Amino acid sequence: MITEFLSLLCLGLSMGFEDEKKNETLTKPYLSALPSPVVEWGGNVTLRCQGHFQNVTFMLGKLQDSGYREEQRSAGHTAEFFLTNLEPKDSGTYFCAYKTMASQEWSEQSEHLQLEVTDDRGKHRAPPAGK
Ligand SMILES: *[C@@H]1O[C@H](CO)[C@@H](O)[C@H](O)[C@H]1NC(C)=O
Ligand SMILES: *[C@@H]1O[C@H](CO)[C@@H](O)[C@H](O)[C@H]1NC(C)=O
Ligand SMILES: *[C@@H]1O[C@H](CO)[C@@H](O)[C@H](O)[C@H]1NC(C)=O
């Protein structure tokens, strides 16, 4: 009888752990740049944020510019932020996060992604005009 009791207890405990696991913290998403994190002046890049839940709101932020904030709702696991006509000032460190309907809190931030917009004009700069 004791073994029966113990196995029931074990079952109960493992079921308890199952429930616990559902309430997981929002683990950080993964941010990547397509096709590449190095972009020419005037080029485009897609920053893809991949999370772990469906139906969430994604945000894209920039470390050097706390005012920069893009948000996007997604029915799937990923959001794609399409950045166009990039300039060297758009270079910097980007990160993303997401929040679920239930949490209403941002997840842990993704690893930082270094975006570099190359300044081609610097390479073959014309001499200053009119001097
Ligand atoms: C999930 O965990 C958080 C923090 O531990 C707690 O505040 C919250 O009430 C839990 N939610 C559920 C549905 O158990
Ligand atoms: C960047 O995107 C814009 C708008 O979608 C498009 O018109 C342009 O051709 C793209 N530029 C490059 C270099 O792909
Ligand atoms: C997604 O969230 C919306 C808004 O809360 C809700 O109405 C909808 O049922 C959700 N869809 C799924 C597939 O969970």
mmCIF file with all atom_site columns, C-alpha atoms and ligand atoms in Angstrom:
data_model
loop_
_atom_site.group_PDB
_atom_site.id
_atom_site.type_symbol
_atom_site.label_atom_id
_atom_site.label_alt_id
_atom_site.label_comp_id
_atom_site.label_asym_id
_atom_site.label_entity_id
_atom_site.label_seq_id
_atom_site.pdbx_PDB_ins_code
_atom_site.Cartn_x
_atom_site.Cartn_y
_atom_site.Cartn_z
_atom_site.occupancy
_atom_site.B_iso_or_equiv
_atom_site.pdbx_formal_charge
_atom_site.auth_seq_id
_atom_site.auth_comp_id
_atom_site.auth_asym_id
_atom_site.auth_atom_id
_atom_site.pdbx_PDB_model_num
ATOM   1   C CA . MET A 1 1   ? 0.000  0.000  0.000   1.00 0.00 ? 1   MET A CA 1
ATOM   2   C CA . ILE A 1 2   ? 2.871  2.262  0.779   1.00 0.00 ? 2   ILE A CA 1
ATOM   3   C CA . THR A 1 3   ? 4.282  1.851  -2.709  1.00 0.00 ? 3   THR A CA 1
ATOM   4   C CA . GLU A 1 4   ? 0.872  2.655  -4.149  1.00 0.00 ? 4   GLU A CA 1
ATOM   5   C CA . PHE A 1 5   ? 0.702  5.748  -2.036  1.00 0.00 ? 5   PHE A CA 1
ATOM   6   C CA . LEU A 1 6   ? 4.200  6.730  -3.075  1.00 0.00 ? 6   LEU A CA 1
ATOM   7   C CA . SER A 1 7   ? 3.501  6.301  -6.754  1.00 0.00 ? 7   SER A CA 1
ATOM   8   C CA . LEU A 1 8   ? 0.351  8.371  -6.424  1.00 0.00 ? 8   LEU A CA 1
ATOM   9   C CA . LEU A 1 9   ? 2.392  10.962 -4.627  1.00 0.00 ? 9   LEU A CA 1
ATOM   10  C CA . CYS A 1 10  ? 4.966  10.867 -7.408  1.00 0.00 ? 10  CYS A CA 1
ATOM   11  C CA . LEU A 1 11  ? 2.225  11.197 -10.006 1.00 0.00 ? 11  LEU A CA 1
ATOM   12  C CA . GLY A 1 12  ? 0.815  14.149 -8.122  1.00 0.00 ? 12  GLY A CA 1
ATOM   13  C CA . LEU A 1 13  ? 4.196  15.784 -7.894  1.00 0.00 ? 13  LEU A CA 1
ATOM   14  C CA . SER A 1 14  ? 4.995  15.287 -11.557 1.00 0.00 ? 14  SER A CA 1
ATOM   15  C CA . MET A 1 15  ? 1.607  16.672 -12.520 1.00 0.00 ? 15  MET A CA 1
ATOM   16  C CA . GLY A 1 16  ? 2.368  19.612 -10.312 1.00 0.00 ? 16  GLY A CA 1
ATOM   17  C CA . PHE A 1 17  ? 5.617  20.131 -12.174 1.00 0.00 ? 17  PHE A CA 1
ATOM   18  C CA . GLU A 1 18  ? 3.762  19.946 -15.486 1.00 0.00 ? 18  GLU A CA 1
ATOM   19  C CA . ASP A 1 19  ? 1.596  22.828 -14.369 1.00 0.00 ? 19  ASP A CA 1
ATOM   20  C CA . GLU A 1 20  ? 4.609  24.718 -13.171 1.00 0.00 ? 20  GLU A CA 1
ATOM   21  C CA . LYS A 1 21  ? 6.287  24.372 -16.544 1.00 0.00 ? 21  LYS A CA 1
ATOM   22  C CA . LYS A 1 22  ? 3.388  26.036 -18.321 1.00 0.00 ? 22  LYS A CA 1
ATOM   23  C CA . ASN A 1 23  ? 4.026  29.196 -16.375 1.00 0.00 ? 23  ASN A CA 1
ATOM   24  C CA . GLU A 1 24  ? 7.476  29.652 -17.762 1.00 0.00 ? 24  GLU A CA 1
ATOM   25  C CA . THR A 1 25  ? 9.105  33.011 -17.882 1.00 0.00 ? 25  THR A CA 1
ATOM   26  C CA . LEU A 1 26  ? 9.322  34.591 -21.308 1.00 0.00 ? 26  LEU A CA 1
ATOM   27  C CA . THR A 1 27  ? 12.672 33.337 -22.520 1.00 0.00 ? 27  THR A CA 1
ATOM   28  C CA . LYS A 1 28  ? 14.565 35.620 -24.791 1.00 0.00 ? 28  LYS A CA 1
ATOM   29  C CA . PRO A 1 29  ? 13.849 35.658 -28.519 1.00 0.00 ? 29  PRO A CA 1
ATOM   30  C CA . TYR A 1 30  ? 16.413 35.370 -31.280 1.00 0.00 ? 30  TYR A CA 1
ATOM   31  C CA . LEU A 1 31  ? 17.207 38.325 -33.532 1.00 0.00 ? 31  LEU A CA 1
ATOM   32  C CA . SER A 1 32  ? 18.821 37.904 -36.941 1.00 0.00 ? 32  SER A CA 1
ATOM   33  C CA . ALA A 1 33  ? 19.503 40.121 -39.947 1.00 0.00 ? 33  ALA A CA 1
ATOM   34  C CA . LEU A 1 34  ? 18.613 39.015 -43.460 1.00 0.00 ? 34  LEU A CA 1
ATOM   35  C CA . PRO A 1 35  ? 20.345 38.730 -45.763 1.00 0.00 ? 35  PRO A CA 1
ATOM   36  C CA . SER A 1 36  ? 23.211 40.223 -43.755 1.00 0.00 ? 36  SER A CA 1
ATOM   37  C CA . PRO A 1 37  ? 23.905 42.614 -40.867 1.00 0.00 ? 37  PRO A CA 1
ATOM   38  C CA . VAL A 1 38  ? 26.219 44.580 -43.157 1.00 0.00 ? 38  VAL A CA 1
ATOM   39  C CA . VAL A 1 39  ? 24.239 46.786 -45.506 1.00 0.00 ? 39  VAL A CA 1
ATOM   40  C CA . GLU A 1 40  ? 25.243 49.328 -48.111 1.00 0.00 ? 40  GLU A CA 1
ATOM   41  C CA . TRP A 1 41  ? 24.145 52.935 -47.865 1.00 0.00 ? 41  TRP A CA 1
ATOM   42  C CA . GLY A 1 42  ? 20.591 53.083 -49.244 1.00 0.00 ? 42  GLY A CA 1
ATOM   43  C CA . GLY A 1 43  ? 20.103 49.342 -48.898 1.00 0.00 ? 43  GLY A CA 1
ATOM   44  C CA . ASN A 1 44  ? 17.516 47.358 -47.026 1.00 0.00 ? 44  ASN A CA 1
ATOM   45  C CA . VAL A 1 45  ? 17.643 44.760 -44.315 1.00 0.00 ? 45  VAL A CA 1
ATOM   46  C CA . THR A 1 46  ? 15.110 42.532 -42.619 1.00 0.00 ? 46  THR A CA 1
ATOM   47  C CA . LEU A 1 47  ? 15.501 42.108 -38.884 1.00 0.00 ? 47  LEU A CA 1
ATOM   48  C CA . ARG A 1 48  ? 13.747 38.917 -37.882 1.00 0.00 ? 48  ARG A CA 1
ATOM   49  C CA . CYS A 1 49  ? 12.763 38.372 -34.281 1.00 0.00 ? 49  CYS A CA 1
ATOM   50  C CA . GLN A 1 50  ? 11.929 34.802 -33.439 1.00 0.00 ? 50  GLN A CA 1
ATOM   51  C CA . GLY A 1 51  ? 10.135 34.061 -30.189 1.00 0.00 ? 51  GLY A CA 1
ATOM   52  C CA . HIS A 1 52  ? 8.641  31.057 -28.484 1.00 0.00 ? 52  HIS A CA 1
ATOM   53  C CA . PHE A 1 53  ? 4.968  31.894 -28.452 1.00 0.00 ? 53  PHE A CA 1
ATOM   54  C CA . GLN A 1 54  ? 2.285  32.610 -30.997 1.00 0.00 ? 54  GLN A CA 1
ATOM   55  C CA . ASN A 1 55  ? 0.076  35.636 -31.075 1.00 0.00 ? 55  ASN A CA 1
ATOM   56  C CA . VAL A 1 56  ? 2.444  38.036 -29.398 1.00 0.00 ? 56  VAL A CA 1
ATOM   57  C CA . THR A 1 57  ? 3.567  41.623 -29.834 1.00 0.00 ? 57  THR A CA 1
ATOM   58  C CA . PHE A 1 58  ? 7.179  42.017 -30.883 1.00 0.00 ? 58  PHE A CA 1
ATOM   59  C CA . MET A 1 59  ? 9.284  45.090 -30.372 1.00 0.00 ? 59  MET A CA 1
ATOM   60  C CA . LEU A 1 60  ? 12.524 46.186 -31.945 1.00 0.00 ? 60  LEU A CA 1
ATOM   61  C CA . GLY A 1 61  ? 14.748 48.597 -30.074 1.00 0.00 ? 61  GLY A CA 1
ATOM   62  C CA . LYS A 1 62  ? 18.088 50.241 -30.542 1.00 0.00 ? 62  LYS A CA 1
ATOM   63  C CA . LEU A 1 63  ? 20.642 50.511 -27.778 1.00 0.00 ? 63  LEU A CA 1
ATOM   64  C CA . GLN A 1 64  ? 21.990 53.886 -28.879 1.00 0.00 ? 64  GLN A CA 1
ATOM   65  C CA . ASP A 1 65  ? 18.551 55.440 -29.303 1.00 0.00 ? 65  ASP A CA 1
ATOM   66  C CA . SER A 1 66  ? 16.088 54.844 -26.486 1.00 0.00 ? 66  SER A CA 1
ATOM   67  C CA . GLY A 1 67  ? 13.438 56.677 -28.516 1.00 0.00 ? 67  GLY A CA 1
ATOM   68  C CA . TYR A 1 68  ? 13.626 54.139 -31.299 1.00 0.00 ? 68  TYR A CA 1
ATOM   69  C CA . ARG A 1 69  ? 10.868 51.582 -30.986 1.00 0.00 ? 69  ARG A CA 1
ATOM   70  C CA . GLU A 1 70  ? 9.122  49.510 -33.617 1.00 0.00 ? 70  GLU A CA 1
ATOM   71  C CA . GLU A 1 71  ? 6.261  47.243 -32.645 1.00 0.00 ? 71  GLU A CA 1
ATOM   72  C CA . GLN A 1 72  ? 4.527  44.554 -34.581 1.00 0.00 ? 72  GLN A CA 1
ATOM   73  C CA . ARG A 1 73  ? 1.813  42.095 -33.688 1.00 0.00 ? 73  ARG A CA 1
ATOM   74  C CA . SER A 1 74  ? 2.267  38.606 -34.986 1.00 0.00 ? 74  SER A CA 1
ATOM   75  C CA . ALA A 1 75  ? -0.001 35.592 -35.112 1.00 0.00 ? 75  ALA A CA 1
ATOM   76  C CA . GLY A 1 76  ? 3.062  33.376 -35.511 1.00 0.00 ? 76  GLY A CA 1
ATOM   77  C CA . HIS A 1 77  ? 6.384  32.903 -33.754 1.00 0.00 ? 77  HIS A CA 1
ATOM   78  C CA . THR A 1 78  ? 8.293  35.537 -35.694 1.00 0.00 ? 78  THR A CA 1
ATOM   79  C CA . ALA A 1 79  ? 8.097  39.155 -36.697 1.00 0.00 ? 79  ALA A CA 1
ATOM   80  C CA . GLU A 1 80  ? 10.031 40.731 -39.522 1.00 0.00 ? 80  GLU A CA 1
ATOM   81  C CA . PHE A 1 81  ? 10.996 44.361 -39.332 1.00 0.00 ? 81  PHE A CA 1
ATOM   82  C CA . PHE A 1 82  ? 11.809 45.653 -42.788 1.00 0.00 ? 82  PHE A CA 1
ATOM   83  C CA . LEU A 1 83  ? 14.239 48.571 -42.661 1.00 0.00 ? 83  LEU A CA 1
ATOM   84  C CA . THR A 1 84  ? 14.704 50.410 -45.942 1.00 0.00 ? 84  THR A CA 1
ATOM   85  C CA . ASN A 1 85  ? 16.925 53.088 -47.358 1.00 0.00 ? 85  ASN A CA 1
ATOM   86  C CA . LEU A 1 86  ? 19.480 52.711 -44.595 1.00 0.00 ? 86  LEU A CA 1
ATOM   87  C CA . GLU A 1 87  ? 21.989 55.385 -43.756 1.00 0.00 ? 87  GLU A CA 1
ATOM   88  C CA . PRO A 1 88  ? 25.184 55.166 -41.702 1.00 0.00 ? 88  PRO A CA 1
ATOM   89  C CA . LYS A 1 89  ? 23.321 56.699 -38.761 1.00 0.00 ? 89  LYS A CA 1
ATOM   90  C CA . ASP A 1 90  ? 21.134 53.589 -38.718 1.00 0.00 ? 90  ASP A CA 1
ATOM   91  C CA . SER A 1 91  ? 24.184 51.551 -37.768 1.00 0.00 ? 91  SER A CA 1
ATOM   92  C CA . GLY A 1 92  ? 24.074 50.379 -34.204 1.00 0.00 ? 92  GLY A CA 1
ATOM   93  C CA . THR A 1 93  ? 23.048 47.732 -31.781 1.00 0.00 ? 93  THR A CA 1
ATOM   94  C CA . TYR A 1 94  ? 19.546 46.345 -32.112 1.00 0.00 ? 94  TYR A CA 1
ATOM   95  C CA . PHE A 1 95  ? 17.602 43.980 -29.900 1.00 0.00 ? 95  PHE A CA 1
ATOM   96  C CA . CYS A 1 96  ? 14.079 42.637 -29.773 1.00 0.00 ? 96  CYS A CA 1
ATOM   97  C CA . ALA A 1 97  ? 11.625 41.351 -27.195 1.00 0.00 ? 97  ALA A CA 1
ATOM   98  C CA . TYR A 1 98  ? 8.016  40.245 -27.142 1.00 0.00 ? 98  TYR A CA 1
ATOM   99  C CA . LYS A 1 99  ? 5.046  40.168 -24.853 1.00 0.00 ? 99  LYS A CA 1
ATOM   100 C CA . THR A 1 100 ? 2.107  37.829 -24.766 1.00 0.00 ? 100 THR A CA 1
ATOM   101 C CA . MET A 1 101 ? -1.485 38.837 -24.237 1.00 0.00 ? 101 MET A CA 1
ATOM   102 C CA . ALA A 1 102 ? -1.373 37.225 -20.791 1.00 0.00 ? 102 ALA A CA 1
ATOM   103 C CA . SER A 1 103 ? 1.927  38.623 -19.596 1.00 0.00 ? 103 SER A CA 1
ATOM   104 C CA . GLN A 1 104 ? 1.601  42.245 -20.710 1.00 0.00 ? 104 GLN A CA 1
ATOM   105 C CA . GLU A 1 105 ? 5.275  42.456 -19.859 1.00 0.00 ? 105 GLU A CA 1
ATOM   106 C CA . TRP A 1 106 ? 8.222  42.394 -22.191 1.00 0.00 ? 106 TRP A CA 1
ATOM   107 C CA . SER A 1 107 ? 10.255 39.242 -22.344 1.00 0.00 ? 107 SER A CA 1
ATOM   108 C CA . GLU A 1 108 ? 13.948 39.120 -21.741 1.00 0.00 ? 108 GLU A CA 1
ATOM   109 C CA . GLN A 1 109 ? 15.751 40.945 -24.539 1.00 0.00 ? 109 GLN A CA 1
ATOM   110 C CA . SER A 1 110 ? 17.376 39.057 -27.385 1.00 0.00 ? 110 SER A CA 1
ATOM   111 C CA . GLU A 1 111 ? 21.119 39.004 -27.852 1.00 0.00 ? 111 GLU A CA 1
ATOM   112 C CA . HIS A 1 112 ? 22.308 42.255 -29.325 1.00 0.00 ? 112 HIS A CA 1
ATOM   113 C CA . LEU A 1 113 ? 22.678 42.467 -33.069 1.00 0.00 ? 113 LEU A CA 1
ATOM   114 C CA . GLN A 1 114 ? 25.238 44.771 -34.598 1.00 0.00 ? 114 GLN A CA 1
ATOM   115 C CA . LEU A 1 115 ? 23.956 46.415 -37.765 1.00 0.00 ? 115 LEU A CA 1
ATOM   116 C CA . GLU A 1 116 ? 26.514 48.141 -39.930 1.00 0.00 ? 116 GLU A CA 1
ATOM   117 C CA . VAL A 1 117 ? 25.616 50.455 -42.778 1.00 0.00 ? 117 VAL A CA 1
ATOM   118 C CA . THR A 1 118 ? 28.721 50.957 -44.861 1.00 0.00 ? 118 THR A CA 1
ATOM   119 C CA . ASP A 1 119 ? 29.667 54.439 -45.914 1.00 0.00 ? 119 ASP A CA 1
ATOM   120 C CA . ASP A 1 120 ? 30.848 53.915 -49.485 1.00 0.00 ? 120 ASP A CA 1
ATOM   121 C CA . ARG A 1 121 ? 31.254 57.614 -50.016 1.00 0.00 ? 121 ARG A CA 1
ATOM   122 C CA . GLY A 1 122 ? 34.032 57.614 -47.462 1.00 0.00 ? 122 GLY A CA 1
ATOM   123 C CA . LYS A 1 123 ? 36.105 55.223 -49.525 1.00 0.00 ? 123 LYS A CA 1
ATOM   124 C CA . HIS A 1 124 ? 36.352 57.339 -52.616 1.00 0.00 ? 124 HIS A CA 1
ATOM   125 C CA . ARG A 1 125 ? 35.465 60.727 -51.293 1.00 0.00 ? 125 ARG A CA 1
ATOM   126 C CA . ALA A 1 126 ? 35.553 63.536 -53.835 1.00 0.00 ? 126 ALA A CA 1
ATOM   127 C CA . PRO A 1 127 ? 37.841 66.426 -52.916 1.00 0.00 ? 127 PRO A CA 1
ATOM   128 C CA . PRO A 1 128 ? 35.945 69.296 -51.270 1.00 0.00 ? 128 PRO A CA 1
ATOM   129 C CA . ALA A 1 129 ? 34.209 71.224 -54.030 1.00 0.00 ? 129 ALA A CA 1
ATOM   130 C CA . GLY A 1 130 ? 35.098 74.818 -54.836 1.00 0.00 ? 130 GLY A CA 1
ATOM   131 C CA . LYS A 1 131 ? 38.312 75.029 -52.851 1.00 0.00 ? 131 LYS A CA 1
HETATM 132 C C1 . LIG B 2 .   ? 3.230  32.694 -13.086 1.00 0.00 ? 1   LIG B C1 1
HETATM 133 O O1 . LIG B 2 .   ? 4.349  33.065 -12.301 1.00 0.00 ? 1   LIG B O1 1
HETATM 134 C C2 . LIG B 2 .   ? 4.334  34.412 -11.898 1.00 0.00 ? 1   LIG B C2 1
HETATM 135 C C3 . LIG B 2 .   ? 5.640  34.732 -11.219 1.00 0.00 ? 1   LIG B C3 1
HETATM 136 O O2 . LIG B 2 .   ? 6.182  33.625 -10.580 1.00 0.00 ? 1   LIG B O2 1
HETATM 137 C C4 . LIG B 2 .   ? 3.118  34.618 -10.982 1.00 0.00 ? 1   LIG B C4 1
HETATM 138 O O3 . LIG B 2 .   ? 3.085  35.962 -10.550 1.00 0.00 ? 1   LIG B O3 1
HETATM 139 C C5 . LIG B 2 .   ? 1.864  34.316 -11.759 1.00 0.00 ? 1   LIG B C5 1
HETATM 140 O O4 . LIG B 2 .   ? 0.737  34.456 -10.929 1.00 0.00 ? 1   LIG B O4 1
HETATM 141 C C6 . LIG B 2 .   ? 1.937  32.917 -12.332 1.00 0.00 ? 1   LIG B C6 1
HETATM 142 N N1 . LIG B 2 .   ? 0.797  32.707 -13.217 1.00 0.00 ? 1   LIG B N1 1
HETATM 143 C C7 . LIG B 2 .   ? 0.057  31.626 -13.175 1.00 0.00 ? 1   LIG B C7 1
HETATM 144 C C8 . LIG B 2 .   ? -1.054 31.546 -14.165 1.00 0.00 ? 1   LIG B C8 1
HETATM 145 O O5 . LIG B 2 .   ? 0.249  30.714 -12.370 1.00 0.00 ? 1   LIG B O5 1
HETATM 146 C C1 . LIG B 2 .   ? 14.651 48.561 -50.726 1.00 0.00 ? 2   LIG B C1 1
HETATM 147 O O1 . LIG B 2 .   ? 13.267 48.550 -50.535 1.00 0.00 ? 2   LIG B O1 1
HETATM 148 C C2 . LIG B 2 .   ? 12.566 49.489 -51.304 1.00 0.00 ? 2   LIG B C2 1
HETATM 149 C C3 . LIG B 2 .   ? 11.136 49.521 -50.858 1.00 0.00 ? 2   LIG B C3 1
HETATM 150 O O2 . LIG B 2 .   ? 10.619 48.222 -50.720 1.00 0.00 ? 2   LIG B O2 1
HETATM 151 C C4 . LIG B 2 .   ? 12.751 49.129 -52.775 1.00 0.00 ? 2   LIG B C4 1
HETATM 152 O O3 . LIG B 2 .   ? 12.066 50.060 -53.579 1.00 0.00 ? 2   LIG B O3 1
HETATM 153 C C5 . LIG B 2 .   ? 14.236 49.138 -53.101 1.00 0.00 ? 2   LIG B C5 1
HETATM 154 O O4 . LIG B 2 .   ? 14.425 48.695 -54.434 1.00 0.00 ? 2   LIG B O4 1
HETATM 155 C C6 . LIG B 2 .   ? 14.995 48.233 -52.174 1.00 0.00 ? 2   LIG B C6 1
HETATM 156 N N1 . LIG B 2 .   ? 16.420 48.439 -52.387 1.00 0.00 ? 2   LIG B N1 1
HETATM 157 C C7 . LIG B 2 .   ? 17.268 47.420 -52.525 1.00 0.00 ? 2   LIG B C7 1
HETATM 158 C C8 . LIG B 2 .   ? 18.716 47.792 -52.705 1.00 0.00 ? 2   LIG B C8 1
HETATM 159 O O5 . LIG B 2 .   ? 16.918 46.251 -52.503 1.00 0.00 ? 2   LIG B O5 1
HETATM 160 C C1 . LIG B 2 .   ? -4.712 36.250 -30.473 1.00 0.00 ? 3   LIG B C1 1
HETATM 161 O O1 . LIG B 2 .   ? -4.985 37.359 -29.638 1.00 0.00 ? 3   LIG B O1 1
HETATM 162 C C2 . LIG B 2 .   ? -6.216 37.968 -29.912 1.00 0.00 ? 3   LIG B C2 1
HETATM 163 C C3 . LIG B 2 .   ? -6.318 39.246 -29.072 1.00 0.00 ? 3   LIG B C3 1
HETATM 164 O O2 . LIG B 2 .   ? -6.219 38.991 -27.729 1.00 0.00 ? 3   LIG B O2 1
HETATM 165 C C4 . LIG B 2 .   ? -7.327 36.973 -29.600 1.00 0.00 ? 3   LIG B C4 1
HETATM 166 O O3 . LIG B 2 .   ? -8.573 37.560 -29.857 1.00 0.00 ? 3   LIG B O3 1
HETATM 167 C C5 . LIG B 2 .   ? -7.142 35.739 -30.498 1.00 0.00 ? 3   LIG B C5 1
HETATM 168 O O4 . LIG B 2 .   ? -8.085 34.769 -30.170 1.00 0.00 ? 3   LIG B O4 1
HETATM 169 C C6 . LIG B 2 .   ? -5.753 35.158 -30.324 1.00 0.00 ? 3   LIG B C6 1
HETATM 170 N N1 . LIG B 2 .   ? -5.533 34.119 -31.309 1.00 0.00 ? 3   LIG B N1 1
HETATM 171 C C7 . LIG B 2 .   ? -4.938 32.956 -31.010 1.00 0.00 ? 3   LIG B C7 1
HETATM 172 C C8 . LIG B 2 .   ? -4.746 32.015 -32.149 1.00 0.00 ? 3   LIG B C8 1
HETATM 173 O O5 . LIG B 2 .   ? -4.583 32.693 -29.879 1.00 0.00 ? 3   LIG B O5 1
#
